[in-house]
Short mmCIF file of C-alpha atoms in Angstrom, two decimals:
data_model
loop_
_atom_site.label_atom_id
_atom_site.label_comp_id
_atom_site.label_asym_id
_atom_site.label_seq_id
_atom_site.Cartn_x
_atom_site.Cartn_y
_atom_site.Cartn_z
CA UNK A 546 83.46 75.79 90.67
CA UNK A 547 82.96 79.10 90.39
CA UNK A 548 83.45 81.29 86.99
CA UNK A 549 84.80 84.88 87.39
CA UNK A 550 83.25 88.14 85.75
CA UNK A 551 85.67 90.94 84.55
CA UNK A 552 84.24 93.12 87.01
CA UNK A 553 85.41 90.54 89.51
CA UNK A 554 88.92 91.46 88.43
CA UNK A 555 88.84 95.07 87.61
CA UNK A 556 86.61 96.52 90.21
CA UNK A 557 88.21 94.96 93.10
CA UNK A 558 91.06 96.30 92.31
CA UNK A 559 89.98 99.85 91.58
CA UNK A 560 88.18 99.74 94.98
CA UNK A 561 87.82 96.90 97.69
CA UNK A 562 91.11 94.61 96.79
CA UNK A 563 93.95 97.03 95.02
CA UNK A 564 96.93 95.02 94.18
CA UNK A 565 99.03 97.18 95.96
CA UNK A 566 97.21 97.17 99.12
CA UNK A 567 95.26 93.98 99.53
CA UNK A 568 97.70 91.53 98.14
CA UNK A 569 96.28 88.58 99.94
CA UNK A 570 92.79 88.61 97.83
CA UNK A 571 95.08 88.25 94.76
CA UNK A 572 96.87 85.55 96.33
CA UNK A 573 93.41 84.10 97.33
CA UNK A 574 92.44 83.79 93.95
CA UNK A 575 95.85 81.85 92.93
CA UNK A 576 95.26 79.69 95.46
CA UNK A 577 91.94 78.78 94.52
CA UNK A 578 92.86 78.88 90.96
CA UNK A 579 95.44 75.77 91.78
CA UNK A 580 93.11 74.37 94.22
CA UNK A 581 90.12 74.02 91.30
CA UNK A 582 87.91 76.40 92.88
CA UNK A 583 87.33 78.97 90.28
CA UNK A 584 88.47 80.70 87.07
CA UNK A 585 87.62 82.59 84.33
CA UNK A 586 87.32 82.79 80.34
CA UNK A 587 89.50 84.10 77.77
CA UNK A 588 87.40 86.75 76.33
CA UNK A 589 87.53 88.51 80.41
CA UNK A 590 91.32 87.82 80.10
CA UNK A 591 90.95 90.18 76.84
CA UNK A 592 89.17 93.05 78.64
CA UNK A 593 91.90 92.97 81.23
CA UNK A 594 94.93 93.10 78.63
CA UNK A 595 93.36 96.09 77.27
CA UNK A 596 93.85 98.04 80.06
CA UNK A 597 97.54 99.68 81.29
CA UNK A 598 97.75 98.82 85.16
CA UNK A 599 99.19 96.44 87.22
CA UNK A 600 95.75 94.12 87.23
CA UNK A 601 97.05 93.76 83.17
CA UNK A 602 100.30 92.77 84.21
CA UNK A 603 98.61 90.47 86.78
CA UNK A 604 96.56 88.59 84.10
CA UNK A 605 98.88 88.41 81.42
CA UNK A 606 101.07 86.34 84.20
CA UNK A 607 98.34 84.19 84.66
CA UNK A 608 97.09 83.11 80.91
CA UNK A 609 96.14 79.67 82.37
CA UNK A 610 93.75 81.68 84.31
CA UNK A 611 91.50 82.46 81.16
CA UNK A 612 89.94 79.35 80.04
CA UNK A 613 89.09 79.51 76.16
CA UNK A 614 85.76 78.04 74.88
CA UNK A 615 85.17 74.47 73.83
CA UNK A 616 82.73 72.49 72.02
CA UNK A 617 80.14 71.83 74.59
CA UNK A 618 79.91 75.46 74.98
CA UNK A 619 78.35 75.87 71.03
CA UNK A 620 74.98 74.83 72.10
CA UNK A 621 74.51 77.14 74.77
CA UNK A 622 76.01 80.22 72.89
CA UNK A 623 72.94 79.58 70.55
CA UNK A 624 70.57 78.80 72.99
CA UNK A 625 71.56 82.29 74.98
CA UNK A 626 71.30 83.87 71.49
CA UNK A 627 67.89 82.88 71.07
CA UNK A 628 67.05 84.00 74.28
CA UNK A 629 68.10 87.20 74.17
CA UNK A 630 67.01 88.27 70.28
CA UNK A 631 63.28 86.54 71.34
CA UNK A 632 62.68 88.96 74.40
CA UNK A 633 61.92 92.62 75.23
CA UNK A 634 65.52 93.76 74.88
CA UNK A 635 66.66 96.82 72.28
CA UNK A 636 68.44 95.94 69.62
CA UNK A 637 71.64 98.32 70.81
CA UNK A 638 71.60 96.24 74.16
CA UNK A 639 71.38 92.36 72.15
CA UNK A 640 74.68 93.25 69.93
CA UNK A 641 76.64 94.49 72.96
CA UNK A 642 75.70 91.54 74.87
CA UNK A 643 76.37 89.68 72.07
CA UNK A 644 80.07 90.94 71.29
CA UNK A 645 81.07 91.49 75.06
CA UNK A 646 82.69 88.55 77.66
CA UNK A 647 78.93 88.14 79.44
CA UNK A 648 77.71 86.13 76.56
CA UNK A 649 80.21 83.53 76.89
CA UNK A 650 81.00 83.73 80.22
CA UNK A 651 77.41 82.53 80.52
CA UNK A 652 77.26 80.09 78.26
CA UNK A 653 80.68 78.56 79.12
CA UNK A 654 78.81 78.39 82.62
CA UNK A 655 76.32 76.72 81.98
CA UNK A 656 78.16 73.87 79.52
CA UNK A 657 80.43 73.18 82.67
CA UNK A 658 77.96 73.65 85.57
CA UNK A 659 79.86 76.29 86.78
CA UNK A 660 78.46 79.47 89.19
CA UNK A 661 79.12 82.92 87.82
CA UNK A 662 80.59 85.14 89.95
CA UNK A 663 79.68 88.85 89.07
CA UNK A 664 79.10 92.74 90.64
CA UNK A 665 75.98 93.00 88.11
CA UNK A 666 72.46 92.84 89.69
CA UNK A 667 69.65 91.39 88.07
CA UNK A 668 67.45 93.90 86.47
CA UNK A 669 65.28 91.78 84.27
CA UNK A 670 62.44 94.72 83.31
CA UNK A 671 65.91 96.38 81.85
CA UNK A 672 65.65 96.78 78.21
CA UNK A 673 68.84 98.74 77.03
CA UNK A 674 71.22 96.64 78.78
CA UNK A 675 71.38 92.14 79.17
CA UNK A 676 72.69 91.84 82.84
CA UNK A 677 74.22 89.06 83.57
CA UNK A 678 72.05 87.54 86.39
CA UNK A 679 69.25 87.55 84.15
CA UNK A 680 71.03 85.37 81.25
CA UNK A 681 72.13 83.49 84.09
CA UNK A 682 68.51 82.69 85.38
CA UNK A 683 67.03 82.25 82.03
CA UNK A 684 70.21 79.31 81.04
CA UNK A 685 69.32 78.10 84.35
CA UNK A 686 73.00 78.81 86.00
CA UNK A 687 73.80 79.79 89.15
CA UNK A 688 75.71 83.17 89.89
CA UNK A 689 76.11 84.79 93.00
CA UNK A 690 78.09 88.21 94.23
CA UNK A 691 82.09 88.09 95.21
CA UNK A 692 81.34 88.43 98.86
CA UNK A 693 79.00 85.40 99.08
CA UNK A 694 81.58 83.19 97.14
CA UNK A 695 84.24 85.11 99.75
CA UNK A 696 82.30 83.88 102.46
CA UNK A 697 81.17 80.50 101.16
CA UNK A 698 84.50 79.72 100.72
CA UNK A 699 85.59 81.24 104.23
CA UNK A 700 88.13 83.52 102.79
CA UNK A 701 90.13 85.34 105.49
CA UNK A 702 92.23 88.32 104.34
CA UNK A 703 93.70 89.11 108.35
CA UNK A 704 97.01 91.57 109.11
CA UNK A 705 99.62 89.54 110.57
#
């Protein structure tokens, strides 16, 4: 199951898959919402909603989309903590990973075995900013780009 970054959301619709002219991605992800396939986490759904576009509209539509934490997740949350306070990373770039979506959408990951999906690339020599490959390697979850999941799951966006 696969576990969707905001950048997943916003950027494809700024660029690759705009609501108004690629449609069928956004029904792509319903489908595969209802189908089990993937999701996403509250604190993503809160980025969205604090834009003014029709991707805000979209998501606040689709609350069931935006999974909120649970218990299991707690022990990873601290885990991913500890990880990032105990490595080479400025202090500026630990509280914004901290206090943004990455940090949970990493840990709720990895407490439901879950592959992120993300735009980010790892950069783990990066000190002013946590990407989110790297927490992803370092919790030991998988995460891959939106066109690999695309074409792992043989999505097929064709004119008719």
């Amino acid at each position: 199951m696969y576990l969707l970054d905001a950048n997943i959301f916003i950027q494809s619709n700024r660029a690759h898959y705009g609501l108004d002219f690629v449609p069928a991605f956004w029904d792509w992800l319903d489908d595969s919402y209802n189908a089990g396939l993937l999701k996403s986490i509250k604190k993503v759904g809160d980025e969205i909603s604090a834009g003014n576009d029709d991707l805000t509209t979209w998501a606040a539509n689709r609350p069931y989309l935006f999974a909120t934490l649970d218990s299991s997740c707690g022990p990873h949350l601290a885990k991913l903590s500890q990880w990032a306070t105990t490595h080479h990373f400025t202090q500026a770039a630990i509280n914004d990973f901290l206090s943004v979506a990455d940090y949970q959408l990493v840990a709720y990951a990895r407490a439901h075995n879950m592959t992120v999906v993300t735009m980010e690339k790892a950069d783990p020599k990066r000190k002013n900013k946590i990407k989110i490959p790297d927490a992803c390697v370092a919790m030991g979850v998988k995460w891959k780009g939106p066109f690999d999941m695309l074409r792992d799951e043989k999505a097929s966006f064709v004119l008719k």
